[in-house]
Short mmCIF file of C-alpha atoms in Angstrom, two decimals:
data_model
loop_
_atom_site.label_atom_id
_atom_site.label_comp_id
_atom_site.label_asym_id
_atom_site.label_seq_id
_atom_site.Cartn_x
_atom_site.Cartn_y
_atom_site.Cartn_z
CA UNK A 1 112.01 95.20 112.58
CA UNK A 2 110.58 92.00 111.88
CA UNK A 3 110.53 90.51 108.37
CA UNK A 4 107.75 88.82 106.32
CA UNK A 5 108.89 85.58 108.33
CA UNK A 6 108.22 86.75 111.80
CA UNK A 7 105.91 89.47 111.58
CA UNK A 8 103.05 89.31 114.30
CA UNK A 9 100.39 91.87 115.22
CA UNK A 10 102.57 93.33 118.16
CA UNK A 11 104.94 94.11 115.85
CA UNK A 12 102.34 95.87 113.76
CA UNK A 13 101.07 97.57 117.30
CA UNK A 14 104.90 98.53 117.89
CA UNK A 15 105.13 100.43 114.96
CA UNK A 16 105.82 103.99 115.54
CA UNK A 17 102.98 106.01 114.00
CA UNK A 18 100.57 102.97 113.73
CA UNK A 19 98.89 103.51 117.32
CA UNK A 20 98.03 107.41 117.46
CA UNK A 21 97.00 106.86 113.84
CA UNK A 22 94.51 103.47 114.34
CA UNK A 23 93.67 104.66 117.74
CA UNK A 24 91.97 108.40 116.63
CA UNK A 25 90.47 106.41 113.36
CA UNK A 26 88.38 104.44 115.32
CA UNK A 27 87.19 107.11 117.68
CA UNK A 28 85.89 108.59 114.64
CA UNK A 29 84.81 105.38 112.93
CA UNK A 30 82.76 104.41 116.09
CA UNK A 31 80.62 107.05 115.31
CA UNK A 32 78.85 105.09 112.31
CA UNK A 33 78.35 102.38 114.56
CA UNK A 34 76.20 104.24 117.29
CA UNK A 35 74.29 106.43 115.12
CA UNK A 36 71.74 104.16 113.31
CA UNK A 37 69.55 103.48 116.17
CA UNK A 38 69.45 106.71 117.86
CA UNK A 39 68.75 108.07 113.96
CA UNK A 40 65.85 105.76 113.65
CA UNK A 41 64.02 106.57 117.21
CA UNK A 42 64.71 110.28 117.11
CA UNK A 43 62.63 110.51 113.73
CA UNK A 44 60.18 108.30 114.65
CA UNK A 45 59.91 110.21 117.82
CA UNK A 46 59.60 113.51 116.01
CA UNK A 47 57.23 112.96 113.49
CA UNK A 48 55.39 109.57 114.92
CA UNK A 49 56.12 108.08 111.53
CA UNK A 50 57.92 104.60 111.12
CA UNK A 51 57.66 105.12 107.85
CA UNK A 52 59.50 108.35 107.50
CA UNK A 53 61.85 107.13 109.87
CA UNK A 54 62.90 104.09 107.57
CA UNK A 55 62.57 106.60 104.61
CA UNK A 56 65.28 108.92 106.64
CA UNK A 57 67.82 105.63 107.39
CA UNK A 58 67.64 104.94 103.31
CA UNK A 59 68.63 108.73 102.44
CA UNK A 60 71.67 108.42 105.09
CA UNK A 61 72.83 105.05 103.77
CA UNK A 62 72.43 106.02 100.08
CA UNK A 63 73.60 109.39 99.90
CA UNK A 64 76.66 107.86 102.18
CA UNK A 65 77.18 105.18 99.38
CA UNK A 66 76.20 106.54 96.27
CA UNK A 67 78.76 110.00 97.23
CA UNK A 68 81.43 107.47 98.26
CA UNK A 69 83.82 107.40 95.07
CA UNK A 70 82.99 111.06 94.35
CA UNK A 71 84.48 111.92 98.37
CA UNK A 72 87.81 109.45 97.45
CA UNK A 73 87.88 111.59 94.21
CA UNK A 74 88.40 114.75 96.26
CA UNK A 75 90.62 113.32 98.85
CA UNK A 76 93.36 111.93 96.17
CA UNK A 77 92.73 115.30 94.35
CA UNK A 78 93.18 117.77 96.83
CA UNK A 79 94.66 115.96 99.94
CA UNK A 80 93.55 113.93 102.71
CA UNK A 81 93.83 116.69 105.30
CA UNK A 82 91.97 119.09 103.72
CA UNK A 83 88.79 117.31 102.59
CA UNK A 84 88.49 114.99 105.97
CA UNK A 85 88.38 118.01 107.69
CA UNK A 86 85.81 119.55 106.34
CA UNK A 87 84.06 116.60 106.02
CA UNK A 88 84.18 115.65 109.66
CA UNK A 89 82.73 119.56 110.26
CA UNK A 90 80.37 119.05 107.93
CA UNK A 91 79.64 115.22 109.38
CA UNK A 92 79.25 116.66 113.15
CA UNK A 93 77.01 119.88 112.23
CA UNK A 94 74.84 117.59 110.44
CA UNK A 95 74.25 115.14 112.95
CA UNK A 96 73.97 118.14 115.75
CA UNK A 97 71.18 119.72 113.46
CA UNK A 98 69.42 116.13 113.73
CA UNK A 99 69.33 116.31 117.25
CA UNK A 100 68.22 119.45 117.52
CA UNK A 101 65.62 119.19 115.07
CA UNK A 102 64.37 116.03 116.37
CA UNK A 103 64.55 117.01 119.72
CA UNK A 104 62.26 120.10 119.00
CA UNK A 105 60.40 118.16 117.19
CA UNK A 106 61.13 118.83 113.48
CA UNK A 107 58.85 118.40 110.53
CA UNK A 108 59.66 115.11 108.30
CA UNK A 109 60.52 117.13 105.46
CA UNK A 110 63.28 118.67 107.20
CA UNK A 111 64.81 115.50 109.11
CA UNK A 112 64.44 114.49 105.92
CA UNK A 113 66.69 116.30 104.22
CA UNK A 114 69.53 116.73 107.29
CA UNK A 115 69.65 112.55 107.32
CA UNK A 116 70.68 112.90 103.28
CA UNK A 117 72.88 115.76 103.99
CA UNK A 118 74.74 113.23 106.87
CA UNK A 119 75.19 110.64 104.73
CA UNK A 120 76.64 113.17 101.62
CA UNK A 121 79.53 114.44 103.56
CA UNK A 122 80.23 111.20 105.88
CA UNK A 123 84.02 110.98 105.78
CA UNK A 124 86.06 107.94 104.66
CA UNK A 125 87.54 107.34 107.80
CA UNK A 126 87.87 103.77 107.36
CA UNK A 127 89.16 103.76 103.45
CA UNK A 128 91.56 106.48 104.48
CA UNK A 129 92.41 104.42 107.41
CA UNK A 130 93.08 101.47 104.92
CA UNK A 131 95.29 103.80 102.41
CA UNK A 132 96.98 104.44 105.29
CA UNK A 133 98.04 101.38 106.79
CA UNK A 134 100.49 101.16 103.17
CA UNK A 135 102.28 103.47 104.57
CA UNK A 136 102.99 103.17 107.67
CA UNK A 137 103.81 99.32 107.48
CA UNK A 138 107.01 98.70 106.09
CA UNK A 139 106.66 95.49 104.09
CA UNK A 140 103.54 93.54 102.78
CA UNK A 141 103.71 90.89 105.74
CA UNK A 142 103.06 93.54 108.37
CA UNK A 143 100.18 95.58 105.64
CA UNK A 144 98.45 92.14 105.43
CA UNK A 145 99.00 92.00 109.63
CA UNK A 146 97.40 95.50 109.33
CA UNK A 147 94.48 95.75 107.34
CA UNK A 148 93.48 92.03 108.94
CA UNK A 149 93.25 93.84 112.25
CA UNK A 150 91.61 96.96 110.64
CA UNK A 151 88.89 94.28 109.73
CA UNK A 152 88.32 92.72 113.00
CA UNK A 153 87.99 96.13 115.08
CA UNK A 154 85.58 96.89 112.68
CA UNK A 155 83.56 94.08 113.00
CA UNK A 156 83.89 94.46 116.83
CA UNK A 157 82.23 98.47 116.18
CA UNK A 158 79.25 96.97 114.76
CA UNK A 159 78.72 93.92 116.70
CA UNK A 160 79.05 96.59 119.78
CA UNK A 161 77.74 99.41 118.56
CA UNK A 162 74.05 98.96 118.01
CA UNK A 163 73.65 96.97 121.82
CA UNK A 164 75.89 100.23 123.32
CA UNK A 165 73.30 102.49 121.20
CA UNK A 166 70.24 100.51 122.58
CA UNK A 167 71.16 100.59 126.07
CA UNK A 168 72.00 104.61 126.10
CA UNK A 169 68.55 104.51 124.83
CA UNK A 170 67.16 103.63 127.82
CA UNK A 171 68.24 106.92 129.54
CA UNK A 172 69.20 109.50 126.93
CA UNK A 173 66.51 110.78 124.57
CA UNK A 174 67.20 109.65 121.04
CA UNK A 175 67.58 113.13 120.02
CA UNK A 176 70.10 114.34 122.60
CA UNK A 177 71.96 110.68 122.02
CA UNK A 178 72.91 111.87 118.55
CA UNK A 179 74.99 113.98 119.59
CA UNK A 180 77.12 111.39 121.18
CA UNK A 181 77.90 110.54 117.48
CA UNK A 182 78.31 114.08 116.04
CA UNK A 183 81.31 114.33 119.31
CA UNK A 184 83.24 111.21 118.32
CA UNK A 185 83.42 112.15 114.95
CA UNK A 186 84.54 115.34 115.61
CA UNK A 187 87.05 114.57 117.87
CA UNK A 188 88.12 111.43 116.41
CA UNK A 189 88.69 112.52 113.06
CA UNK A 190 90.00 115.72 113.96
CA UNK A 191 92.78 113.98 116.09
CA UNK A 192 93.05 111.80 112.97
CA UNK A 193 93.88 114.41 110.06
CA UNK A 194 96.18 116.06 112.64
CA UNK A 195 98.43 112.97 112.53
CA UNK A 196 101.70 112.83 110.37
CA UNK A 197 100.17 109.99 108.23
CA UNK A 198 97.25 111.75 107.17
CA UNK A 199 99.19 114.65 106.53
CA UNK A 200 101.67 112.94 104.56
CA UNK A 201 98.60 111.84 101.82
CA UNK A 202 99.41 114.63 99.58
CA UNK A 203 97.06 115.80 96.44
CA UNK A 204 97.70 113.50 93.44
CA UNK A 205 97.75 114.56 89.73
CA UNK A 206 95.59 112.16 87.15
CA UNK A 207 98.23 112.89 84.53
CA UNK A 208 101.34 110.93 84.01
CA UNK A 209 104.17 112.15 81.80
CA UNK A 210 106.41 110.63 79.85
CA UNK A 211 110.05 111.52 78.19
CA UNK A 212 109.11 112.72 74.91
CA UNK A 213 105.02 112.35 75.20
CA UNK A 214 102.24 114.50 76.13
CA UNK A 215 100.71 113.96 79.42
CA UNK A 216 98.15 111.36 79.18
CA UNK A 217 95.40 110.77 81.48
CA UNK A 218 94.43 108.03 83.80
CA UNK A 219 90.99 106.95 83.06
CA UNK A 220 89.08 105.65 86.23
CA UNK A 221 89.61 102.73 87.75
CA UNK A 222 86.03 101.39 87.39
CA UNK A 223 86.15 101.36 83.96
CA UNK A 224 89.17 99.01 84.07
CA UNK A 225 88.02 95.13 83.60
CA UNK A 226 90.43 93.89 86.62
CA UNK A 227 89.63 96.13 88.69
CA UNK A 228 85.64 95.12 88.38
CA UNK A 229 86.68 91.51 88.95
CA UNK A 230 88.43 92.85 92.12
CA UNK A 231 84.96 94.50 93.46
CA UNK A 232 82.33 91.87 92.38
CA UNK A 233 83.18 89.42 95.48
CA UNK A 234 82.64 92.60 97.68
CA UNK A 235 79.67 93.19 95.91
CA UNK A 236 78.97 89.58 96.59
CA UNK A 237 79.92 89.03 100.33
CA UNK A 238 77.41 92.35 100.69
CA UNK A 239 74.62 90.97 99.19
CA UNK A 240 75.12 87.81 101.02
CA UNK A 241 75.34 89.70 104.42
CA UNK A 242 72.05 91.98 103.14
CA UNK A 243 70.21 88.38 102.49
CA UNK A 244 70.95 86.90 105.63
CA UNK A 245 69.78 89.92 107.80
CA UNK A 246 66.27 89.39 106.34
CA UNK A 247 66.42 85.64 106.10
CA UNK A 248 67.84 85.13 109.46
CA UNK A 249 64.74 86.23 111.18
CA UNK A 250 62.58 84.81 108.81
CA UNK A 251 64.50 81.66 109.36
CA UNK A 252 64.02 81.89 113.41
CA UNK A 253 60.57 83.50 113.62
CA UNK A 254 59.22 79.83 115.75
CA UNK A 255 62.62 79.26 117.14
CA UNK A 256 62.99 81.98 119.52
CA UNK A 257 62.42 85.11 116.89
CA UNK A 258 64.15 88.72 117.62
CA UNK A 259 66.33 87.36 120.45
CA UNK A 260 67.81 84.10 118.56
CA UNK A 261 67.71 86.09 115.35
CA UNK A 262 69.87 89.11 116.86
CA UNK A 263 72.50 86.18 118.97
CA UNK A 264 72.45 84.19 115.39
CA UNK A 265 73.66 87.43 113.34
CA UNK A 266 76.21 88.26 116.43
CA UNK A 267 77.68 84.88 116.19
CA UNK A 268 78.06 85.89 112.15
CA UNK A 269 80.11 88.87 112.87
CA UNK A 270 81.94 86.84 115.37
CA UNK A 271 82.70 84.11 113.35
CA UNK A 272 83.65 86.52 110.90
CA UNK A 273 86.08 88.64 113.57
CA UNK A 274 87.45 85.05 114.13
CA UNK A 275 88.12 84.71 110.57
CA UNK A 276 90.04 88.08 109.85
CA UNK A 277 92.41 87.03 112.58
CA UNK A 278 93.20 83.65 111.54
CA UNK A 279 93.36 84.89 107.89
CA UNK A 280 96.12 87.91 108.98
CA UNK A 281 98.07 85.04 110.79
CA UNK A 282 98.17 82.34 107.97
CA UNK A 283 99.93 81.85 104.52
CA UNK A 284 97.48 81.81 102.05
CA UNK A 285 98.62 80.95 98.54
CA UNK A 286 97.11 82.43 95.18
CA UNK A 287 96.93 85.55 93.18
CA UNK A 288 94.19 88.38 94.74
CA UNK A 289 91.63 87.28 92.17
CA UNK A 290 91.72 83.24 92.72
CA UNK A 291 91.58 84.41 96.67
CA UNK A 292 88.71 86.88 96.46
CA UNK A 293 86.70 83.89 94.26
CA UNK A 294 87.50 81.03 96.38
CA UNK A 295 86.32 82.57 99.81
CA UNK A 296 83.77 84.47 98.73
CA UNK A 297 82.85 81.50 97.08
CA UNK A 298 83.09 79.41 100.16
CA UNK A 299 81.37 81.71 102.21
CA UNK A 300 78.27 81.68 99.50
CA UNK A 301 78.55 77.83 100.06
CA UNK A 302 78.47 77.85 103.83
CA UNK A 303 75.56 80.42 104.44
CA UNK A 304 73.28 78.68 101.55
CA UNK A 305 72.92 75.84 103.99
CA UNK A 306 71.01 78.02 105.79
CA UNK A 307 67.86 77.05 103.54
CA UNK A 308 68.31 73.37 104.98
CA UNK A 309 69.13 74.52 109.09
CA UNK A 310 65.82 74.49 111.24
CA UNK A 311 66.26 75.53 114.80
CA UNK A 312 68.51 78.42 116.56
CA UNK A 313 71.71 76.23 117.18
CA UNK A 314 71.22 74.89 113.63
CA UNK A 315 71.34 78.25 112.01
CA UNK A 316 73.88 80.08 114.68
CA UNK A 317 76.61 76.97 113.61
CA UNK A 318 75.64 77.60 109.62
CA UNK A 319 76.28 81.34 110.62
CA UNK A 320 79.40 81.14 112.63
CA UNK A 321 81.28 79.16 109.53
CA UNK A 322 80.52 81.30 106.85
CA UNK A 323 81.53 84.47 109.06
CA UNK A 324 84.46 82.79 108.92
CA UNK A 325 84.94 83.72 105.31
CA UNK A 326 83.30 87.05 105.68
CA UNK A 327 86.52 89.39 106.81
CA UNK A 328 89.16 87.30 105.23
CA UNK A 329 87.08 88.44 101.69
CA UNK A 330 86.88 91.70 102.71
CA UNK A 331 90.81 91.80 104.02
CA UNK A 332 92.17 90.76 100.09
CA UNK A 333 89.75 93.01 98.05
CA UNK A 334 91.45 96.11 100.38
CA UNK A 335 94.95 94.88 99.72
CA UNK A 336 94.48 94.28 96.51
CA UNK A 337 92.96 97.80 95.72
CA UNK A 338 95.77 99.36 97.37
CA UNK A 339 97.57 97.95 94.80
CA UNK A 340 95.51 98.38 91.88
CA UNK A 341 94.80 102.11 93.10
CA UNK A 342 98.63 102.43 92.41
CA UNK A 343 100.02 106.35 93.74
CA UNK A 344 97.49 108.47 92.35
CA UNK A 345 93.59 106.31 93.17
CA UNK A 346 94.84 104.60 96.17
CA UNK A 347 91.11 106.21 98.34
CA UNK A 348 89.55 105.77 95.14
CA UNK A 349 90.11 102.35 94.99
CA UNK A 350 89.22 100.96 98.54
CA UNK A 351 86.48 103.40 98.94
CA UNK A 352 85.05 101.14 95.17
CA UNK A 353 85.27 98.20 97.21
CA UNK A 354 83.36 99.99 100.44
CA UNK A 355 80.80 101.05 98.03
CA UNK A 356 80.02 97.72 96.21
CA UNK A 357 80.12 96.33 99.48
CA UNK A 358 77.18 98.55 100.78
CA UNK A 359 75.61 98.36 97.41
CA UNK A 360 75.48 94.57 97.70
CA UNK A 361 74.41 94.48 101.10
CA UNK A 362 71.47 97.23 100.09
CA UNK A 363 70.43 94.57 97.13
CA UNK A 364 70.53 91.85 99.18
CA UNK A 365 68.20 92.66 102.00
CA UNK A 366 65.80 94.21 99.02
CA UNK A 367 65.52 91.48 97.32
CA UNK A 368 65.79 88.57 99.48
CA UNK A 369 62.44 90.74 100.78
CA UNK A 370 60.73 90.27 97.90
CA UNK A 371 61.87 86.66 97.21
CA UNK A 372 60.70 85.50 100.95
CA UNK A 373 57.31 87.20 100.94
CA UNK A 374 56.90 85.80 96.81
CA UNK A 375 58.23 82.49 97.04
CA UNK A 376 59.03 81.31 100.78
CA UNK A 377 62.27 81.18 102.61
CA UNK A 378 63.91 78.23 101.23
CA UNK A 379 63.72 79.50 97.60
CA UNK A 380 64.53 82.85 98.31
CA UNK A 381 68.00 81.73 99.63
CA UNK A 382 68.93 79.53 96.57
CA UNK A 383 67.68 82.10 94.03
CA UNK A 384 70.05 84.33 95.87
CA UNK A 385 72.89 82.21 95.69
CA UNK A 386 72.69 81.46 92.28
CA UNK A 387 72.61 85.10 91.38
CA UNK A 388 75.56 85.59 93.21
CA UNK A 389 77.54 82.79 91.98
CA UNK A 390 77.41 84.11 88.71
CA UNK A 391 78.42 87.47 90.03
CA UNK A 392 81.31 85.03 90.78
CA UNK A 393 81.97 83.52 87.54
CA UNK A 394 82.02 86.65 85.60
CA UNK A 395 84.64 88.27 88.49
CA UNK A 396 86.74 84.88 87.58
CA UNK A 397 86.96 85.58 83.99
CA UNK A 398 87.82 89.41 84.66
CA UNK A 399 90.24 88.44 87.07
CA UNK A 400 92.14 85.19 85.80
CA UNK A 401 92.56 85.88 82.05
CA UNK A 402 95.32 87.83 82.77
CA UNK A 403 96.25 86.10 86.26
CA UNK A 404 99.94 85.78 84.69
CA UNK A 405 100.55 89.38 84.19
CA UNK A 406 102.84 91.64 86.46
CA UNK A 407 100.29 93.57 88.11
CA UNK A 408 98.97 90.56 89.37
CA UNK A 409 102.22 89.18 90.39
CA UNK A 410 102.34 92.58 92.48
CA UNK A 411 99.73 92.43 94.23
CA UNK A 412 99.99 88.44 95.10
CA UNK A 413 103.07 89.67 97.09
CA UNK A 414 101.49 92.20 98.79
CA UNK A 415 98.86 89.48 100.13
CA UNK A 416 101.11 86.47 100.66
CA UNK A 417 103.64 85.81 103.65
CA UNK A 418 106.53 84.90 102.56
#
């Protein structure tokens, strides 16, 4: 077994129930990455209503994010098994019934209503994936190695997954094509819960007792100051991402418009794969908090020059350095929940720093909107980046007052190779 020292990703690949684990995860997390597209054409399709259709992509994404911490809740409650699989179920019918629907021709009100239902039972594929990756790498070298690649596969879904979704467009009905979705879920996460690991994330009580004491009660981890420090830079790095998938086309509309704007953003997400690789390979010193600051500050810094690039190579290079800083934020604020989540929140806690993610990215793309069409491009971008630098600040003085204490100290070893 290799030590913090040596460790490499193909000894994280060699690892005995890392493969069938990772390997049925993303099977079932591939799903999320096909069905947006086919989502948005089947409504429009049915009802002849772009409108609807962009009302029915909102209901998915915010019943999916908004239900988030309350689906963790239920997984550390009553067991990983037993909720995902009912979940996926639940996942699958609903995205049948969309295809169906669609494909018949549904009224709004109804597609309506199925694309919230989706997005309310979605299951946490990916945070359970993340939980566990703690245990079924052996030291904190080879859980860094881990949840680095987690990261960059991920990145690869979505940088795949809409052009793989747009070209089964062009012979499958966008109706019948969600059910290509609703079948990798199904059978991906079904494989999944069947594995050992997943079975092995038992049900977790919220009391602790002590010799002597009545049981006390562990009050949630968002209403712990740290823990918010840990979840503003994801909240950050979302709103970031959000802002740039307005600006970005904005930014390219006389330089080549859709097609430079859609190579500029996959040049983000492969700057950002890029990034999650180099991050899992290096020694990076500093506690969770100074880490989460500095690169999420960095990559506020990089793509904020954006307001000063003019033409499509200009903006891709501005793009392909701050993805660079894009996983590597995202890689620290999951280790560093799996530590704060301790045994008893561990989904609760990386499934907080999914949700401010998507929360932040929501935000961003709202209000860099608004700023663009108000104010111009150029303003828009530097309003934004103030307003998340001081999301910044205030996650620095959450996270460093107490940068000496032993929780910290904890989790800096989890995230450091030795």
């Amino acid at each position: 077994m290799s030590n913090s020292v040596t460790a490499r990703y193909v000894d994280l690949l060699a690892l005995p129930q890392v493969r069938p684990t990772f390997t049925t995860a993303i099977i079932g997390r591939a799903a999320y990455a096909l069905v947006l597209l086919p989502l948005f054409y089947a409504v429009t399709d049915a009802t002849g209503s772009i409108a609807v259709a962009g009302v029915s992509l909102a209901l998915y994404g915010a019943t999916a994010s908004f239900l988030a911490p309350v689906r963790a809740w239920l997984i550390d409650h009553l067991g990983a098994r037993r909720v995902l699989t009912v979940l996926v179920l639940l996942f699958g019918g609903a995205l049948s019934a969309l295809a169906m629907t669609s494909w018949l021709g549904g009224t709004g009100g109804l597609l309506l209503v199925l694309a919230a239902t989706a997005g309310a039972v979605a299951p946490p594929l990916g945070p359970t994936m993340r939980v566990a990756w703690g245990t079924i790498t052996p030291n904190a070298a080879l859980l860094k190695k881990g949840l680095s690649f987690d990261a960059v596969v991920e990145e690869l879904l979505y940088l795949m997954g809409p052009a793989i979704a747009g070209l089964g467009l062009a012979f499958i009905a966008p109706g019948p094509a969600l059910l290509v979705p609703a079948a990798l879920v199904i059978i991906g996460g079904l494989l999944f819960v069947a594995t050992p690991t997943v079975g092995s994330m038992t049900p977790r009580t919220r009391a602790t007792t002590e010799p002597g004491h009545e049981p006390k009660k562990i009050k949630p981890l968002i209403f712990e100051g740290r823990f918010v420090g840990l979840l503003l830079p994801a909240l950050v790095v979302g709103a970031i991402s959000g802002t740039l998938t307005v600006a970005v086309p904005v930014a390219l509309a006389e330089y080549g418009g859709s097609t430079a704007a859609g190579i500029a953003l996959g040049l983000f997400a492969g700057g950002s794969a890029l990034g999650g690789l180099l991050y899992g390979a290096l020694r990076v010193p500093g506690s969770p908090a100074r880490q989460l600051v500095v690169l999420a500050g960095a990559l506020l810094v990089s793509s904020s020059l954006l307001a000063f690039a003019t033409g499509a190579v200009a903006v891709s290079s501005v793009l392909v350095v701050a993805g660079l800083f894009f996983s590597p934020v995202m890689i620290v604020a999951y280790v560093a929940a799996h530590s704060a989540g301790g045994q008893h929140r561990q989904n609760s806690a990386t499934t907080w720093v999914n949700t401010s993610h998507n929360l932040g990215g929501a935000a961003g793309s709202a209000l860099a909107g608004v700023l663009i069409q108000a104010a111009g491009l150029v303003p828009a971008i530097l309003s934004m980046a103030a307003a998340t630098l001081c999301l910044l600040v205030v996650s620095a003085l959450l996270g460093w007052k107490d940068d000496n204490s032993e929780h910290d100290a904890e989790s800096e070893r989890a995230l450091e190779v030795l």
